[in-house]
Amino acid sequence: MPLEPGGPGCNTCTMAPADPHRWTYTDYVCFLRSHGFHNLAGLDEFLQWGMDALKNPNSQQPQRASSILLEFGTNYFRTSDMTDSSKMKFLLREWTKKPTGSPQPSNVQGRIIMVNNINPETVDTLGGLLNLEPAFFASHLADSGMGINGEIHSGPPLASSNLRQQKQFFTIEYPCAFVTNNCGKDVDIEKLYCKGNYRRRVEVCSRHGKQKVALARRKISFYMKKTFEPWICVVLVDPPISFFTLGSDATFAAYSPTQRLDVTGYLGGYLDFLEARPPASKDDHDYRNCTTNPMCPNPFDDLCRHWSIMSRPDQVDFGSITMLSLMKPAFQIAASECSNFFEYIRATLESQPISTMLASDSIKAKRALDRCISLDSMLSRYKPILTKNKAFVSHNADLSDDYRSLLIDLHHYRAECDSQMQHILAVSQHQDTASLNIIKTESIRHADYSRYLTIIALIYAPFALACAIFSLPHDFAPGAHYFYGFLPATAGVAVVFLLLVLPEARDPLPVIKTAICGKLTRKKLLAKPPSTRVSSEKRVVEEV
């Protein structure tokens, strides 16, 4: 990116109007990135993708973002679909325009705009009309597994009162452990990313029974504008976990073919109403059937359900509600998912007892060590995330206790991983000592055999030379009877030589033995018959 907005190479700034007051939110983000705010690189690429998609309909188009409006009144609660971009722009202009006369009394106490799988158009609309901090969107889009841009920290490089005081926006990050149902061996799940307008990294932990347990990064971002009357809060949530894309591409527009995998929460979860068929009416749905079809929690539906309960009379005063109180359901979802993740770690650590039996199985010891290292690295990555969340919820006693308990569990499981790694190291040292002793014993035995063979060879050589001499034609035929006295001694030495040499050979005379057995070797006898693997479900691959 150039240093000046009109310099070569910056298409957005080149096409932007000369008057900064007429710039769009996309132009503003590009201008900030070109003037030192490198933390906005991912957001700038995201918005640039949206502009290129508008110009070129044949290119990869962003998915449609689902939006909903939750309006809290003094005696009512109302929801409205805001997926239509024209409707969103019209309502935002009405809410943000300056009043010309005396303000009209309103029963509305606050509004929440929740967006699922946000796209570039929605970012430009919300950021431009509500004047939102670009670091809010950059923090939500950032992912450490997504190329160079995603690896850059999304915090602003310069002083920002919003981030320092944390009064207007905050991003909740948490892990979500899930199991892929009937995932065939041909699916390379270790290279999958959660599919959406932006990607989320997937880490494969290990097998749970016959299934594969994986961990996906999830985020819920809040931005509350108290300057409006009534207040407006923008909430960004990730799309449900079910579609995946292969690889980590550098740009948002480059996608590999999409794979649809049925997933289940590691310990169950809520029914995903976006992925399942919705009931015909509210009365036709039996919530007890959710236990037979558990899915990964969908925060979009779950937060709507929580805020609907909070809006009941005598529950919460939304007119004077704080951002932390509004975010309480999201923090509870994140804490629940972290607890499920820790439960998986506990079950994994308890299922692999470390003992000296591993000394005889180096492959099993290596797998146990790899598993401990993987779990410890995941715990170390989520430690600063939980610490940041705990610091933010310090003013709420219930949430503070929950996250303090999660941090205690995290330190406990990290100590358990460290203890198991120390035990595996001790077993490995025992295995190394035993191997060295075996090598020493074998070396002594081979040295003894070498000495025996040397002595026998020195004895056998004169006999062989004598046999060769006496077998030649000569005139001392009457002395041939002396030759027959060498034959028994020569035969005895040859037998002793063979008895000492053959035990040293692991597979003596393999060519002759194979020919005698009709090429039927021991390896072929012990080999398992080949079997064709038939996948229980056919993987659906759709081109994006």
Coordinates of C-alpha atoms in Angstrom, one line a residue:
M1 CA 0.0 0.0 0.0
P2 CA 1.3 3.5 -0.8
L3 CA 1.8 6.2 1.7
E4 CA -0.5 8.6 -0.1
P5 CA -4.1 8.0 -0.9
G6 CA -3.7 9.0 -4.5
G7 CA -0.5 7.0 -5.1
P8 CA -0.1 4.2 -7.6
G9 CA -1.2 0.7 -6.5
C10 CA -4.1 1.8 -4.2
N11 CA -7.2 1.3 -6.3
T12 CA -9.6 2.3 -3.6
C13 CA -7.9 5.6 -2.8
T14 CA -7.4 6.4 -6.5
M15 CA -11.1 6.0 -7.2
A16 CA -12.2 7.8 -4.0
P17 CA -13.6 11.3 -4.2
A18 CA -11.2 14.1 -3.6
D19 CA -13.3 15.4 -0.7
P20 CA -12.8 13.1 2.4
H21 CA -16.3 14.0 3.6
R22 CA -17.7 12.1 0.6
W23 CA -15.6 9.0 1.2
T24 CA -17.3 5.7 1.8
Y25 CA -16.3 3.5 4.8
T26 CA -14.2 1.3 2.4
D27 CA -12.2 4.4 1.3
Y28 CA -11.7 5.4 4.9
V29 CA -10.3 2.0 5.9
C30 CA -8.0 2.0 2.9
F31 CA -6.8 5.4 3.7
L32 CA -6.0 4.4 7.3
R33 CA -4.2 1.3 6.2
S34 CA -2.0 3.3 3.8
H35 CA -1.1 5.7 6.6
G36 CA 0.3 3.3 9.1
F37 CA -2.7 1.3 10.5
H38 CA -1.4 -2.1 9.3
N39 CA -3.7 -3.8 11.7
L40 CA -6.5 -3.0 9.2
A41 CA -4.9 -5.0 6.4
G42 CA -7.3 -7.9 6.7
L43 CA -10.3 -5.6 6.8
D44 CA -9.1 -3.6 3.8
E45 CA -8.6 -6.9 1.8
F46 CA -12.1 -7.9 2.9
L47 CA -13.7 -4.7 1.7
Q48 CA -11.7 -4.7 -1.5
W49 CA -13.0 -8.1 -2.3
G50 CA -16.5 -6.7 -2.0
M51 CA -15.7 -3.9 -4.4
D52 CA -14.1 -6.3 -6.9
A53 CA -17.1 -8.6 -6.7
L54 CA -19.5 -5.8 -7.6
K55 CA -17.4 -4.9 -10.7
N56 CA -16.9 -8.5 -11.8
P57 CA -20.1 -10.7 -11.5
N58 CA -18.1 -13.8 -12.7
S59 CA -15.7 -13.7 -9.7
Q60 CA -16.3 -15.3 -6.3
Q61 CA -19.2 -13.4 -4.7
P62 CA -19.7 -12.9 -1.0
Q63 CA -22.4 -14.9 0.7
R64 CA -25.5 -13.2 2.0
A65 CA -25.3 -12.0 5.6
S66 CA -28.3 -12.7 7.8
S67 CA -29.3 -9.8 10.0
I68 CA -32.0 -9.3 12.7
L69 CA -33.2 -6.3 14.6
L70 CA -34.1 -6.8 18.3
E71 CA -36.0 -3.8 19.6
F72 CA -36.5 -3.4 23.4
G73 CA -39.4 -1.2 24.5
T74 CA -40.8 -0.2 27.8
N75 CA -43.5 -2.8 27.6
Y76 CA -42.7 -4.9 24.5
F77 CA -40.0 -6.8 22.7
R78 CA -39.9 -7.0 18.9
T79 CA -37.8 -8.7 16.3
S80 CA -37.5 -7.8 12.6
D81 CA -35.5 -9.2 9.7
M82 CA -32.9 -6.8 8.4
T83 CA -31.2 -9.0 5.8
D84 CA -32.3 -6.6 3.1
S85 CA -29.5 -4.0 2.7
S86 CA -31.9 -1.3 1.5
K87 CA -34.1 -1.7 4.6
M88 CA -31.0 -1.6 6.8
K89 CA -29.7 1.6 5.2
F90 CA -33.1 3.3 5.5
L91 CA -33.6 2.5 9.2
L92 CA -30.1 3.5 10.1
R93 CA -30.5 6.8 8.4
E94 CA -33.7 7.4 10.2
W95 CA -32.2 6.5 13.6
T96 CA -29.0 8.6 13.1
K97 CA -30.3 11.8 11.5
K98 CA -30.3 14.9 13.7
P99 CA -33.7 16.0 15.0
T100 CA -35.0 19.2 13.4
G101 CA -37.4 20.1 16.2
S102 CA -38.3 19.0 19.6
P103 CA -37.6 15.2 20.1
Q104 CA -40.7 13.1 19.9
P105 CA -41.3 10.8 22.9
S106 CA -40.5 7.1 22.2
N107 CA -41.2 3.9 24.0
V108 CA -38.0 2.3 22.5
Q109 CA -35.2 1.8 25.1
G110 CA -32.6 0.2 22.9
R111 CA -31.9 -1.7 19.7
I112 CA -29.6 -4.6 18.8
I113 CA -28.5 -5.3 15.2
M114 CA -27.1 -8.8 15.1
V115 CA -25.4 -10.0 11.9
N116 CA -24.5 -13.6 11.1
N117 CA -21.7 -14.2 8.6
I118 CA -21.1 -10.5 7.9
N119 CA -20.2 -9.6 4.3
P120 CA -18.3 -6.5 2.9
E121 CA -21.5 -4.6 2.0
T122 CA -22.8 -4.9 5.6
V123 CA -19.5 -3.7 7.0
D124 CA -19.6 -0.7 4.7
T125 CA -23.2 0.1 5.7
L126 CA -22.9 -0.3 9.4
G127 CA -19.4 1.3 9.7
G128 CA -20.3 4.3 7.5
L129 CA -23.8 5.1 8.9
L130 CA -23.0 4.4 12.6
N131 CA -19.4 5.6 12.4
L132 CA -17.9 2.5 14.0
E133 CA -14.3 2.0 14.8
P134 CA -12.6 -0.1 12.0
A135 CA -10.6 -2.1 14.6
F136 CA -14.0 -3.6 15.7
F137 CA -14.5 -5.3 12.3
A138 CA -10.7 -6.1 11.9
S139 CA -10.7 -7.8 15.3
H140 CA -13.7 -10.0 14.3
L141 CA -12.3 -11.0 10.9
A142 CA -8.7 -11.7 12.1
D143 CA -7.7 -15.4 12.3
S144 CA -4.1 -16.5 12.9
G145 CA -4.5 -19.4 10.5
M146 CA -5.5 -17.3 7.5
G147 CA -2.4 -16.2 5.6
I148 CA -0.2 -13.2 6.2
N149 CA -3.0 -10.7 6.8
G150 CA -4.7 -12.8 9.5
E151 CA -1.5 -13.3 11.4
I152 CA -1.2 -9.6 12.1
H153 CA -2.5 -8.6 15.5
S154 CA -5.8 -6.7 15.1
G155 CA -5.2 -4.2 17.9
P156 CA -4.5 -0.6 16.7
P157 CA -0.8 0.4 16.6
L158 CA -1.6 3.9 17.9
A159 CA -3.3 5.0 21.1
S160 CA -7.1 4.4 21.0
S161 CA -9.4 5.4 23.8
N162 CA -12.0 2.8 22.6
L163 CA -9.6 -0.1 23.0
R164 CA -7.9 1.2 26.1
Q165 CA -11.0 1.9 28.1
Q166 CA -13.0 -0.9 26.4
K167 CA -16.2 0.9 26.8
Q168 CA -17.6 0.7 23.3
F169 CA -16.5 -2.6 21.6
F170 CA -15.2 -6.0 22.7
T171 CA -14.6 -9.3 20.9
I172 CA -15.2 -12.6 22.7
E173 CA -13.1 -15.5 21.4
Y174 CA -13.7 -19.1 22.5
P175 CA -13.1 -22.6 21.3
C176 CA -15.8 -25.0 20.1
A177 CA -15.1 -28.7 20.3
F178 CA -17.1 -30.8 17.8
V179 CA -17.2 -34.3 16.3
T180 CA -17.5 -35.1 12.6
N181 CA -20.2 -37.7 12.0
N182 CA -19.2 -40.5 9.6
C183 CA -16.2 -38.7 8.4
G184 CA -14.4 -41.0 5.9
K185 CA -10.7 -41.5 5.8
D186 CA -10.6 -39.8 2.4
V187 CA -11.5 -36.5 4.0
D188 CA -8.3 -34.6 5.0
I189 CA -9.9 -32.8 8.0
E190 CA -6.5 -31.5 9.1
K191 CA -6.6 -29.0 6.3
L192 CA -10.2 -27.7 6.8
Y193 CA -11.3 -24.3 7.7
C194 CA -14.9 -23.2 8.6
K195 CA -16.5 -21.9 5.5
G196 CA -18.1 -18.4 5.3
N197 CA -17.4 -15.0 4.1
Y198 CA -14.3 -15.2 6.3
R199 CA -12.6 -18.4 7.6
R200 CA -12.0 -19.9 11.0
R201 CA -9.2 -22.2 11.7
V202 CA -10.0 -25.9 12.6
E203 CA -7.5 -27.9 14.7
V204 CA -7.8 -31.7 14.8
C205 CA -7.3 -32.9 18.4
S206 CA -7.6 -36.7 18.2
R207 CA -10.1 -39.5 17.8
H208 CA -13.1 -39.9 20.0
G209 CA -14.1 -43.5 19.6
K210 CA -14.4 -44.0 15.8
Q211 CA -14.9 -40.2 15.2
K212 CA -12.6 -37.3 14.9
V213 CA -12.6 -34.5 17.5
A214 CA -11.8 -31.1 16.2
L215 CA -11.6 -27.6 17.6
A216 CA -12.9 -24.5 15.8
R217 CA -12.2 -20.9 16.7
R218 CA -15.3 -18.8 17.3
K219 CA -15.9 -15.1 17.9
I220 CA -18.8 -12.9 19.1
S221 CA -18.2 -9.1 18.8
F222 CA -20.1 -6.3 20.4
Y223 CA -20.1 -2.5 19.6
M224 CA -22.4 -0.4 21.7
K225 CA -23.2 3.3 20.8
K226 CA -24.5 5.1 23.8
T227 CA -24.4 8.4 21.9
F228 CA -27.6 7.6 20.1
E229 CA -31.0 8.0 21.8
P230 CA -32.0 5.2 22.2
W231 CA -28.7 3.3 22.2
I232 CA -27.7 0.9 19.3
C233 CA -25.6 -2.2 19.7
V234 CA -24.1 -4.1 16.8
V235 CA -23.4 -7.8 17.4
L236 CA -21.4 -10.0 15.0
V237 CA -21.5 -13.8 15.2
D238 CA -19.9 -16.6 13.2
P239 CA -21.9 -18.8 10.9
P240 CA -22.8 -22.4 12.0
I241 CA -20.1 -25.1 11.8
S242 CA -21.1 -27.4 8.9
F243 CA -19.4 -26.2 5.7
F244 CA -15.7 -26.3 5.3
T245 CA -13.1 -25.2 2.8
L246 CA -9.7 -26.7 2.1
G247 CA -6.5 -24.9 2.7
S248 CA -5.6 -21.4 3.9
D249 CA -5.7 -19.0 0.9
A250 CA -4.2 -15.6 1.0
T251 CA -7.2 -13.7 -0.3
F252 CA -10.9 -13.7 0.6
A253 CA -11.9 -14.3 -3.0
A254 CA -9.9 -17.5 -3.4
Y255 CA -11.8 -20.6 -2.2
S256 CA -11.3 -24.3 -2.6
P257 CA -14.3 -26.6 -3.2
T258 CA -16.7 -26.7 -0.2
Q259 CA -17.3 -29.9 1.8
R260 CA -20.4 -30.5 3.8
L261 CA -19.8 -32.5 7.0
D262 CA -22.4 -33.3 9.6
V263 CA -21.0 -32.3 13.0
T264 CA -22.1 -32.7 16.6
G265 CA -21.0 -30.9 19.7
Y266 CA -18.5 -32.9 21.7
L267 CA -21.0 -33.0 24.7
G268 CA -24.1 -32.4 22.7
G269 CA -25.3 -28.8 22.3
Y270 CA -28.3 -26.8 21.2
L271 CA -30.3 -27.7 18.1
D272 CA -29.1 -25.6 15.1
F273 CA -32.3 -24.1 13.7
L274 CA -30.5 -22.6 10.7
E275 CA -29.3 -26.0 9.6
A276 CA -32.3 -28.1 10.6
R277 CA -35.8 -27.7 9.1
P278 CA -37.8 -25.2 11.1
P279 CA -41.1 -26.2 12.6
A280 CA -44.4 -25.2 10.9
S281 CA -45.4 -23.2 14.0
K282 CA -44.3 -22.5 17.5
D283 CA -46.7 -25.1 18.9
D284 CA -45.6 -27.9 16.6
H285 CA -42.1 -28.1 17.9
D286 CA -41.2 -30.4 20.8
Y287 CA -38.0 -29.3 22.4
R288 CA -37.5 -32.7 23.9
N289 CA -36.7 -34.0 20.4
C290 CA -33.5 -31.8 20.4
T291 CA -31.7 -34.5 22.5
T292 CA -31.8 -37.0 19.6
N293 CA -30.3 -34.5 17.2
P294 CA -27.7 -32.4 19.0
M295 CA -25.8 -29.9 17.0
C296 CA -23.1 -27.4 17.7
P297 CA -24.5 -24.3 19.4
N298 CA -25.5 -21.5 17.1
P299 CA -25.0 -18.2 18.9
F300 CA -27.3 -16.3 16.5
D301 CA -30.4 -18.2 17.6
D302 CA -29.2 -18.7 21.2
L303 CA -28.6 -15.0 21.8
C304 CA -32.0 -14.2 20.4
R305 CA -33.5 -16.6 22.8
H306 CA -31.6 -15.2 25.8
W307 CA -32.4 -11.6 25.1
S308 CA -36.1 -12.5 24.5
I309 CA -36.1 -14.0 28.1
M310 CA -34.3 -10.9 29.5
S311 CA -36.9 -8.6 27.9
R312 CA -39.7 -10.0 30.1
P313 CA -41.3 -7.7 32.6
D314 CA -39.4 -7.0 35.8
Q315 CA -36.2 -8.7 34.4
V316 CA -33.8 -6.0 33.0
D317 CA -34.1 -2.3 32.5
F318 CA -32.8 -1.9 29.0
G319 CA -33.0 1.9 29.2
S320 CA -30.0 2.0 31.6
I321 CA -28.4 -1.4 30.7
T322 CA -24.6 -1.5 30.5
M323 CA -22.6 -3.2 27.8
L324 CA -21.4 -5.9 30.1
S325 CA -24.9 -6.8 31.2
L326 CA -26.0 -7.0 27.5
M327 CA -23.0 -9.3 26.8
K328 CA -23.7 -11.6 29.7
P329 CA -25.4 -14.3 27.5
A330 CA -22.5 -14.3 25.1
F331 CA -20.0 -14.7 27.9
Q332 CA -22.0 -17.6 29.2
I333 CA -22.0 -19.3 25.8
A334 CA -18.2 -18.8 25.6
A335 CA -17.7 -20.2 29.1
S336 CA -19.9 -23.2 28.4
E337 CA -17.9 -24.0 25.2
C338 CA -14.6 -23.6 27.1
S339 CA -15.9 -25.9 29.8
N340 CA -16.7 -28.5 27.1
F341 CA -13.2 -28.1 25.7
F342 CA -11.6 -28.7 29.1
E343 CA -13.8 -31.7 29.6
Y344 CA -12.4 -33.2 26.4
I345 CA -8.8 -32.5 27.6
R346 CA -9.6 -34.1 31.0
A347 CA -11.0 -37.2 29.3
T348 CA -8.0 -37.4 26.9
L349 CA -5.4 -37.1 29.7
E350 CA -7.2 -39.7 31.8
S351 CA -7.5 -42.1 28.9
Q352 CA -3.7 -42.4 28.4
P353 CA -2.1 -43.7 31.7
I354 CA 1.7 -43.3 31.6
S355 CA 3.7 -46.3 32.9
T356 CA 6.9 -48.2 32.1
M357 CA 4.8 -50.4 29.7
L358 CA 5.4 -47.6 27.2
A359 CA 9.1 -48.5 27.2
S360 CA 8.4 -51.6 25.1
D361 CA 6.2 -49.7 22.6
S362 CA 8.0 -46.7 21.2
I363 CA 5.2 -45.9 18.7
K364 CA 2.6 -45.6 21.5
A365 CA 4.9 -43.5 23.6
K366 CA 5.5 -41.1 20.6
R367 CA 1.7 -40.8 20.1
A368 CA 1.1 -40.0 23.8
L369 CA 3.9 -37.4 23.7
D370 CA 2.5 -35.8 20.5
R371 CA -1.0 -35.7 22.1
C372 CA 0.3 -34.0 25.3
I373 CA 2.3 -31.4 23.3
S374 CA -0.8 -30.6 21.1
L375 CA -3.1 -30.2 24.1
D376 CA -0.5 -28.0 26.0
S377 CA 0.0 -25.8 23.0
M378 CA -3.8 -25.3 22.6
L379 CA -4.1 -24.4 26.3
S380 CA -1.3 -22.0 26.1
R381 CA -3.0 -20.2 23.2
Y382 CA -6.3 -19.8 25.0
K383 CA -4.7 -18.6 28.3
P384 CA -4.4 -14.9 27.2
I385 CA -7.9 -15.1 25.7
L386 CA -9.4 -16.2 29.0
T387 CA -7.3 -13.7 30.9
K388 CA -8.6 -10.9 28.8
N389 CA -12.2 -12.1 29.2
K390 CA -11.8 -12.4 32.9
A391 CA -10.4 -8.8 33.2
F392 CA -13.4 -7.5 31.2
V393 CA -16.0 -9.2 33.3
S394 CA -14.4 -8.3 36.6
H395 CA -17.3 -6.0 37.6
N396 CA -19.8 -8.9 37.3
A397 CA -19.5 -11.3 40.2
D398 CA -21.1 -14.3 38.5
L399 CA -19.1 -14.0 35.3
S400 CA -15.9 -13.3 37.2
D401 CA -16.3 -16.4 39.2
D402 CA -17.0 -18.5 36.1
Y403 CA -13.9 -17.3 34.3
R404 CA -11.7 -17.5 37.4
S405 CA -12.8 -21.2 37.6
L406 CA -12.0 -21.7 33.9
L407 CA -8.5 -20.2 34.4
I408 CA -7.9 -22.5 37.4
D409 CA -8.9 -25.5 35.3
L410 CA -6.6 -24.3 32.5
H411 CA -3.6 -24.1 34.8
H412 CA -4.5 -27.5 36.3
Y413 CA -4.6 -29.2 32.9
R414 CA -1.5 -27.4 31.7
A415 CA 0.2 -28.8 34.9
E416 CA -1.2 -32.2 34.1
C417 CA 0.2 -32.1 30.5
D418 CA 3.5 -31.0 31.9
S419 CA 3.5 -33.9 34.4
Q420 CA 2.6 -36.4 31.7
M421 CA 5.4 -35.1 29.5
Q422 CA 7.8 -35.5 32.4
H423 CA 6.6 -39.1 32.9
I424 CA 7.0 -39.9 29.2
L425 CA 10.5 -38.4 29.3
A426 CA 11.4 -40.6 32.3
V427 CA 10.0 -43.6 30.4
S428 CA 12.0 -42.7 27.4
Q429 CA 15.1 -42.4 29.4
H430 CA 14.4 -45.9 30.8
Q431 CA 13.8 -47.1 27.3
D432 CA 17.1 -45.6 26.2
T433 CA 19.0 -47.2 29.0
A434 CA 17.5 -50.6 28.2
S435 CA 18.3 -50.2 24.6
L436 CA 21.9 -49.3 25.4
N437 CA 22.2 -52.3 27.6
I438 CA 20.8 -54.5 24.8
I439 CA 23.3 -53.0 22.4
K440 CA 26.1 -53.6 24.9
T441 CA 25.2 -57.2 25.4
E442 CA 24.9 -57.8 21.7
S443 CA 28.3 -56.2 21.1
I444 CA 29.9 -58.4 23.7
R445 CA 28.2 -61.5 22.1
H446 CA 29.3 -60.5 18.6
A447 CA 32.9 -59.9 19.9
D448 CA 32.9 -63.4 21.5
Y449 CA 31.7 -65.0 18.2
S450 CA 34.3 -63.1 16.3
R451 CA 37.0 -64.5 18.6
Y452 CA 35.7 -68.0 18.3
L453 CA 35.5 -67.8 14.5
T454 CA 39.0 -66.4 14.3
I455 CA 40.4 -69.3 16.4
I456 CA 38.5 -71.9 14.4
A457 CA 39.6 -70.3 11.2
L458 CA 43.2 -70.6 12.3
I459 CA 42.6 -74.2 13.1
Y460 CA 40.6 -75.0 10.0
A461 CA 42.9 -73.4 7.5
P462 CA 45.8 -75.9 8.0
F463 CA 43.4 -78.8 7.6
A464 CA 42.0 -77.4 4.5
L465 CA 45.5 -76.8 3.1
A466 CA 46.5 -80.3 4.0
C467 CA 43.4 -81.7 2.3
A468 CA 44.2 -79.8 -0.8
I469 CA 47.8 -81.0 -0.9
F470 CA 47.0 -84.6 -0.3
S471 CA 44.2 -84.6 -2.9
L472 CA 46.7 -83.6 -5.7
P473 CA 48.2 -86.3 -7.9
H474 CA 51.6 -87.3 -6.5
D475 CA 54.1 -90.2 -6.3
F476 CA 53.6 -90.8 -2.6
A477 CA 50.6 -93.0 -3.0
P478 CA 51.8 -95.4 -0.2
G479 CA 51.6 -92.4 2.2
A480 CA 47.9 -91.7 1.3
H481 CA 46.7 -93.6 4.4
Y482 CA 48.0 -90.7 6.5
F483 CA 45.5 -88.4 4.7
Y484 CA 42.5 -90.3 6.0
G485 CA 43.4 -89.3 9.5
F486 CA 42.8 -85.7 8.7
L487 CA 39.2 -86.2 7.4
P488 CA 37.4 -86.8 10.8
A489 CA 39.1 -83.8 12.4
T490 CA 38.3 -81.6 9.4
A491 CA 34.7 -82.7 9.4
G492 CA 34.4 -82.0 13.2
V493 CA 35.8 -78.5 12.8
A494 CA 33.5 -77.8 9.9
V495 CA 30.4 -78.8 11.9
V496 CA 31.5 -76.6 14.8
F497 CA 32.0 -73.7 12.4
L498 CA 28.5 -74.1 10.9
L499 CA 26.9 -74.4 14.4
L500 CA 28.5 -71.1 15.4
V501 CA 27.8 -69.2 12.1
L502 CA 24.2 -70.2 11.4
P503 CA 22.7 -68.8 14.6
E504 CA 24.1 -65.4 13.7
A505 CA 22.2 -65.4 10.5
R506 CA 18.6 -64.2 11.0
D507 CA 17.4 -65.8 7.8
P508 CA 20.0 -68.3 6.5
L509 CA 20.0 -69.1 2.9
P510 CA 16.8 -67.1 2.1
V511 CA 16.9 -67.8 -1.7
I512 CA 17.1 -71.6 -1.3
K513 CA 14.4 -71.6 1.4
T514 CA 12.0 -69.5 -0.7
A515 CA 12.5 -71.8 -3.7
I516 CA 11.8 -74.9 -1.6
C517 CA 8.6 -73.4 -0.1
G518 CA 7.3 -72.3 -3.5
K519 CA 7.9 -68.6 -2.8
L520 CA 5.5 -68.8 0.1
T521 CA 7.2 -66.7 2.7
R522 CA 6.4 -66.0 6.4
K523 CA 5.4 -62.4 5.5
K524 CA 2.9 -63.6 3.0
L525 CA 1.4 -66.1 5.4
L526 CA 0.9 -63.4 8.2
A527 CA -0.4 -60.7 5.9
K528 CA -4.0 -59.8 6.2
P529 CA -6.2 -60.2 3.1
P530 CA -7.0 -56.9 1.4
S531 CA -10.4 -55.5 2.0
T532 CA -12.2 -52.8 0.2
R533 CA -13.3 -49.9 2.3
V534 CA -16.9 -48.7 1.6
S535 CA -17.8 -45.3 2.9
S536 CA -21.0 -45.3 4.9
E537 CA -22.0 -41.9 3.6
K538 CA -21.1 -40.2 0.3
R539 CA -19.2 -37.0 0.7
V540 CA -20.9 -34.1 -1.0
V541 CA -18.6 -31.8 -2.8
E542 CA -20.0 -28.6 -4.3
E543 CA -18.1 -26.1 -6.4
V544 CA -18.1 -22.6 -5.0

